[in-house]
């Protein structure tokens, strides 16, 4: 339950930001010589640490619920694409980021297993116009849009 409450605001913040920046609007036809246009709506890749951790399974459910509610509210399709590796592995997460770019995701939500392995991939996504937001575990030296998590400082 805590993770749903935790991840849903991340999805809501990112969706609101993307909708406000025109992320939900797509041109009717791509300019000549350019890549094909993205499908209408928002495609958000979600890359948590592992598929075996109940916290991230709950986060997935919360993200999907928030996406459904926001899609109805804004009248645009919002899709959460679950791209989480079976076990914690920063290199697999970096590969998932590359795949999300290939799949034309508008945005990526990531909980970094190993920021040293994911930072370059995050920066590459941002450089290609993909909004990236970290949740729960950050890559603070990356170009990500923001981080949503608890402050564990004492």
PDB file of C-alpha atoms in Angstrom:
ATOM      1  CA  UNK A   1       0.000   0.000   0.000  1.00  0.00           C
ATOM      2  CA  UNK A   2       2.752   2.468   0.882  1.00  0.00           C
ATOM      3  CA  UNK A   3       4.401   2.010  -2.495  1.00  0.00           C
ATOM      4  CA  UNK A   4       1.164   2.714  -4.375  1.00  0.00           C
ATOM      5  CA  UNK A   5       0.820   5.958  -2.473  1.00  0.00           C
ATOM      6  CA  UNK A   6       4.489   6.570  -3.184  1.00  0.00           C
ATOM      7  CA  UNK A   7       4.536   5.859  -6.942  1.00  0.00           C
ATOM      8  CA  UNK A   8       1.149   7.256  -7.935  1.00  0.00           C
ATOM      9  CA  UNK A   9       2.315  10.841  -7.182  1.00  0.00           C
ATOM     10  CA  UNK A  10       5.371  10.229  -9.392  1.00  0.00           C
ATOM     11  CA  UNK A  11       3.147   9.180 -12.285  1.00  0.00           C
ATOM     12  CA  UNK A  12       0.783  12.091 -11.643  1.00  0.00           C
ATOM     13  CA  UNK A  13       3.614  14.637 -11.520  1.00  0.00           C
ATOM     14  CA  UNK A  14       5.251  13.296 -14.661  1.00  0.00           C
ATOM     15  CA  UNK A  15       1.949  13.038 -16.553  1.00  0.00           C
ATOM     16  CA  UNK A  16       0.914  16.544 -15.577  1.00  0.00           C
ATOM     17  CA  UNK A  17       4.297  17.869 -16.650  1.00  0.00           C
ATOM     18  CA  UNK A  18       4.152  16.029 -19.972  1.00  0.00           C
ATOM     19  CA  UNK A  19       0.567  17.132 -20.664  1.00  0.00           C
ATOM     20  CA  UNK A  20       1.470  20.713 -19.772  1.00  0.00           C
ATOM     21  CA  UNK A  21       4.437  20.623 -22.144  1.00  0.00           C
ATOM     22  CA  UNK A  22       2.377  19.227 -24.997  1.00  0.00           C
ATOM     23  CA  UNK A  23       3.596  15.668 -24.472  1.00  0.00           C
ATOM     24  CA  UNK A  24       0.108  14.326 -25.065  1.00  0.00           C
ATOM     25  CA  UNK A  25      -0.223  16.084 -28.422  1.00  0.00           C
ATOM     26  CA  UNK A  26       1.341  14.599 -31.523  1.00  0.00           C
ATOM     27  CA  UNK A  27       1.700  16.024 -35.012  1.00  0.00           C
ATOM     28  CA  UNK A  28      -0.616  14.482 -37.618  1.00  0.00           C
ATOM     29  CA  UNK A  29       2.319  13.581 -39.868  1.00  0.00           C
ATOM     30  CA  UNK A  30       6.062  13.631 -39.258  1.00  0.00           C
ATOM     31  CA  UNK A  31       8.137  16.141 -41.216  1.00  0.00           C
ATOM     32  CA  UNK A  32       9.746  14.743 -44.357  1.00  0.00           C
ATOM     33  CA  UNK A  33      12.897  12.745 -43.656  1.00  0.00           C
ATOM     34  CA  UNK A  34      12.225  12.438 -39.924  1.00  0.00           C
ATOM     35  CA  UNK A  35      11.409   9.454 -37.737  1.00  0.00           C
ATOM     36  CA  UNK A  36       7.813   8.262 -37.516  1.00  0.00           C
ATOM     37  CA  UNK A  37       5.656  10.150 -35.015  1.00  0.00           C
ATOM     38  CA  UNK A  38       4.836   8.632 -31.651  1.00  0.00           C
ATOM     39  CA  UNK A  39       1.373   7.246 -31.162  1.00  0.00           C
ATOM     40  CA  UNK A  40      -1.093   9.700 -29.591  1.00  0.00           C
ATOM     41  CA  UNK A  41      -1.068   9.818 -25.805  1.00  0.00           C
ATOM     42  CA  UNK A  42       1.687   8.998 -23.359  1.00  0.00           C
ATOM     43  CA  UNK A  43       3.812   5.878 -23.103  1.00  0.00           C
ATOM     44  CA  UNK A  44       5.678   5.706 -19.781  1.00  0.00           C
ATOM     45  CA  UNK A  45       8.300   3.000 -19.279  1.00  0.00           C
ATOM     46  CA  UNK A  46       8.540   1.873 -15.662  1.00  0.00           C
ATOM     47  CA  UNK A  47      11.862   0.314 -14.656  1.00  0.00           C
ATOM     48  CA  UNK A  48      11.891  -0.717 -11.006  1.00  0.00           C
ATOM     49  CA  UNK A  49      14.662  -2.680  -9.299  1.00  0.00           C
ATOM     50  CA  UNK A  50      13.200  -6.195  -9.563  1.00  0.00           C
ATOM     51  CA  UNK A  51      10.035  -8.112 -10.353  1.00  0.00           C
ATOM     52  CA  UNK A  52      10.448 -10.215  -7.213  1.00  0.00           C
ATOM     53  CA  UNK A  53      10.195  -7.356  -4.709  1.00  0.00           C
ATOM     54  CA  UNK A  54       6.595  -6.831  -3.479  1.00  0.00           C
ATOM     55  CA  UNK A  55       7.277  -3.112  -2.984  1.00  0.00           C
ATOM     56  CA  UNK A  56       7.827  -2.675  -6.715  1.00  0.00           C
ATOM     57  CA  UNK A  57       4.889  -4.901  -7.646  1.00  0.00           C
ATOM     58  CA  UNK A  58       2.725  -2.602  -5.544  1.00  0.00           C
ATOM     59  CA  UNK A  59       4.371   0.425  -7.197  1.00  0.00           C
ATOM     60  CA  UNK A  60       3.438  -1.010 -10.597  1.00  0.00           C
ATOM     61  CA  UNK A  61      -0.198  -1.386  -9.536  1.00  0.00           C
ATOM     62  CA  UNK A  62      -0.238   2.187  -8.225  1.00  0.00           C
ATOM     63  CA  UNK A  63       1.297   3.552 -11.435  1.00  0.00           C
ATOM     64  CA  UNK A  64      -1.215   1.674 -13.595  1.00  0.00           C
ATOM     65  CA  UNK A  65      -4.109   2.909 -11.456  1.00  0.00           C
ATOM     66  CA  UNK A  66      -2.873   6.519 -11.582  1.00  0.00           C
ATOM     67  CA  UNK A  67      -2.363   6.282 -15.354  1.00  0.00           C
ATOM     68  CA  UNK A  68      -5.918   5.039 -15.850  1.00  0.00           C
ATOM     69  CA  UNK A  69      -7.378   7.815 -13.690  1.00  0.00           C
ATOM     70  CA  UNK A  70      -5.306  10.515 -15.402  1.00  0.00           C
ATOM     71  CA  UNK A  71      -6.127   9.179 -18.874  1.00  0.00           C
ATOM     72  CA  UNK A  72      -9.816   9.525 -18.087  1.00  0.00           C
ATOM     73  CA  UNK A  73      -9.324  12.983 -16.583  1.00  0.00           C
ATOM     74  CA  UNK A  74      -7.239  14.369 -19.488  1.00  0.00           C
ATOM     75  CA  UNK A  75      -8.902  12.386 -22.282  1.00  0.00           C
ATOM     76  CA  UNK A  76      -5.677  10.905 -23.633  1.00  0.00           C
ATOM     77  CA  UNK A  77      -4.368   7.348 -23.543  1.00  0.00           C
ATOM     78  CA  UNK A  78      -1.648   6.802 -20.919  1.00  0.00           C
ATOM     79  CA  UNK A  79       0.173   3.500 -20.951  1.00  0.00           C
ATOM     80  CA  UNK A  80       2.572   2.135 -18.329  1.00  0.00           C
ATOM     81  CA  UNK A  81       5.100  -0.258 -19.897  1.00  0.00           C
ATOM     82  CA  UNK A  82       6.636  -2.525 -17.216  1.00  0.00           C
ATOM     83  CA  UNK A  83      10.321  -3.048 -18.165  1.00  0.00           C
ATOM     84  CA  UNK A  84      11.693  -4.198 -14.815  1.00  0.00           C
ATOM     85  CA  UNK A  85      14.368  -6.919 -14.687  1.00  0.00           C
ATOM     86  CA  UNK A  86      13.708 -10.092 -12.660  1.00  0.00           C
ATOM     87  CA  UNK A  87      16.565  -9.258 -10.274  1.00  0.00           C
ATOM     88  CA  UNK A  88      18.482  -6.105  -9.337  1.00  0.00           C
ATOM     89  CA  UNK A  89      20.989  -5.318 -12.072  1.00  0.00           C
ATOM     90  CA  UNK A  90      21.972  -1.801 -13.156  1.00  0.00           C
ATOM     91  CA  UNK A  91      23.236  -3.046 -16.511  1.00  0.00           C
ATOM     92  CA  UNK A  92      19.862  -4.673 -17.277  1.00  0.00           C
ATOM     93  CA  UNK A  93      18.168  -1.419 -16.296  1.00  0.00           C
ATOM     94  CA  UNK A  94      20.440   0.505 -18.690  1.00  0.00           C
ATOM     95  CA  UNK A  95      19.461  -1.947 -21.437  1.00  0.00           C
ATOM     96  CA  UNK A  96      15.775  -1.400 -20.581  1.00  0.00           C
ATOM     97  CA  UNK A  97      16.277   2.376 -20.898  1.00  0.00           C
ATOM     98  CA  UNK A  98      17.758   1.879 -24.374  1.00  0.00           C
ATOM     99  CA  UNK A  99      14.795  -0.316 -25.315  1.00  0.00           C
ATOM    100  CA  UNK A 100      12.334   2.283 -23.992  1.00  0.00           C
ATOM    101  CA  UNK A 101      13.959   4.859 -26.281  1.00  0.00           C
ATOM    102  CA  UNK A 102      13.664   2.451 -29.248  1.00  0.00           C
ATOM    103  CA  UNK A 103      10.017   1.796 -28.320  1.00  0.00           C
ATOM    104  CA  UNK A 104       9.366   5.564 -28.476  1.00  0.00           C
ATOM    105  CA  UNK A 105       8.471   6.040 -24.809  1.00  0.00           C
ATOM    106  CA  UNK A 106       7.605   9.609 -23.871  1.00  0.00           C
ATOM    107  CA  UNK A 107       8.940   9.145 -20.365  1.00  0.00           C
ATOM    108  CA  UNK A 108      10.768   6.750 -18.066  1.00  0.00           C
ATOM    109  CA  UNK A 109      10.214   6.165 -14.345  1.00  0.00           C
ATOM    110  CA  UNK A 110      13.178   4.384 -12.772  1.00  0.00           C
ATOM    111  CA  UNK A 111      14.279   3.175  -9.354  1.00  0.00           C
ATOM    112  CA  UNK A 112      18.023   2.768  -9.891  1.00  0.00           C
ATOM    113  CA  UNK A 113      19.714  -0.411  -8.684  1.00  0.00           C
ATOM    114  CA  UNK A 114      23.150   0.995  -9.511  1.00  0.00           C
ATOM    115  CA  UNK A 115      23.374   4.687 -10.479  1.00  0.00           C
ATOM    116  CA  UNK A 116      26.900   4.226 -11.829  1.00  0.00           C
ATOM    117  CA  UNK A 117      25.474   1.836 -14.447  1.00  0.00           C
ATOM    118  CA  UNK A 118      22.271   3.760 -15.235  1.00  0.00           C
ATOM    119  CA  UNK A 119      23.403   7.411 -15.295  1.00  0.00           C
ATOM    120  CA  UNK A 120      24.800   7.353 -18.854  1.00  0.00           C
ATOM    121  CA  UNK A 121      21.663   5.605 -20.128  1.00  0.00           C
ATOM    122  CA  UNK A 122      19.452   8.150 -18.345  1.00  0.00           C
ATOM    123  CA  UNK A 123      21.472  11.006 -19.830  1.00  0.00           C
ATOM    124  CA  UNK A 124      21.154   9.442 -23.287  1.00  0.00           C
ATOM    125  CA  UNK A 125      17.371   9.246 -22.899  1.00  0.00           C
ATOM    126  CA  UNK A 126      17.147  12.877 -21.779  1.00  0.00           C
ATOM    127  CA  UNK A 127      19.381  13.943 -24.683  1.00  0.00           C
ATOM    128  CA  UNK A 128      16.875  12.242 -27.024  1.00  0.00           C
ATOM    129  CA  UNK A 129      13.949  14.146 -25.520  1.00  0.00           C
ATOM    130  CA  UNK A 130      12.647  11.446 -23.183  1.00  0.00           C
ATOM    131  CA  UNK A 131      11.647  12.749 -19.749  1.00  0.00           C
ATOM    132  CA  UNK A 132      13.170  10.646 -16.938  1.00  0.00           C
ATOM    133  CA  UNK A 133      12.144  10.702 -13.302  1.00  0.00           C
ATOM    134  CA  UNK A 134      13.702   8.585 -10.554  1.00  0.00           C
ATOM    135  CA  UNK A 135      11.665   7.188  -7.691  1.00  0.00           C
ATOM    136  CA  UNK A 136      12.705   5.539  -4.455  1.00  0.00           C
ATOM    137  CA  UNK A 137      16.407   5.167  -5.518  1.00  0.00           C
ATOM    138  CA  UNK A 138      18.022   8.093  -7.325  1.00  0.00           C
ATOM    139  CA  UNK A 139      20.737   8.716  -9.893  1.00  0.00           C
ATOM    140  CA  UNK A 140      21.415  12.208  -8.607  1.00  0.00           C
ATOM    141  CA  UNK A 141      24.306  12.926 -11.002  1.00  0.00           C
ATOM    142  CA  UNK A 142      22.135  12.218 -14.041  1.00  0.00           C
ATOM    143  CA  UNK A 143      20.084  14.656 -16.109  1.00  0.00           C
ATOM    144  CA  UNK A 144      16.813  13.192 -14.805  1.00  0.00           C
ATOM    145  CA  UNK A 145      13.857  15.558 -14.431  1.00  0.00           C
ATOM    146  CA  UNK A 146      13.448  14.887 -10.745  1.00  0.00           C
ATOM    147  CA  UNK A 147      13.429  12.420  -7.891  1.00  0.00           C
ATOM    148  CA  UNK A 148      10.531  11.351  -5.701  1.00  0.00           C
ATOM    149  CA  UNK A 149      11.480   9.494  -2.546  1.00  0.00           C
ATOM    150  CA  UNK A 150      11.839   9.606   1.166  1.00  0.00           C
ATOM    151  CA  UNK A 151      14.625  11.480   2.919  1.00  0.00           C
ATOM    152  CA  UNK A 152      16.543   8.954   4.977  1.00  0.00           C
ATOM    153  CA  UNK A 153      18.937  11.511   6.457  1.00  0.00           C
ATOM    154  CA  UNK A 154      19.205  11.687  10.229  1.00  0.00           C
TER     155      UNK A 154
END
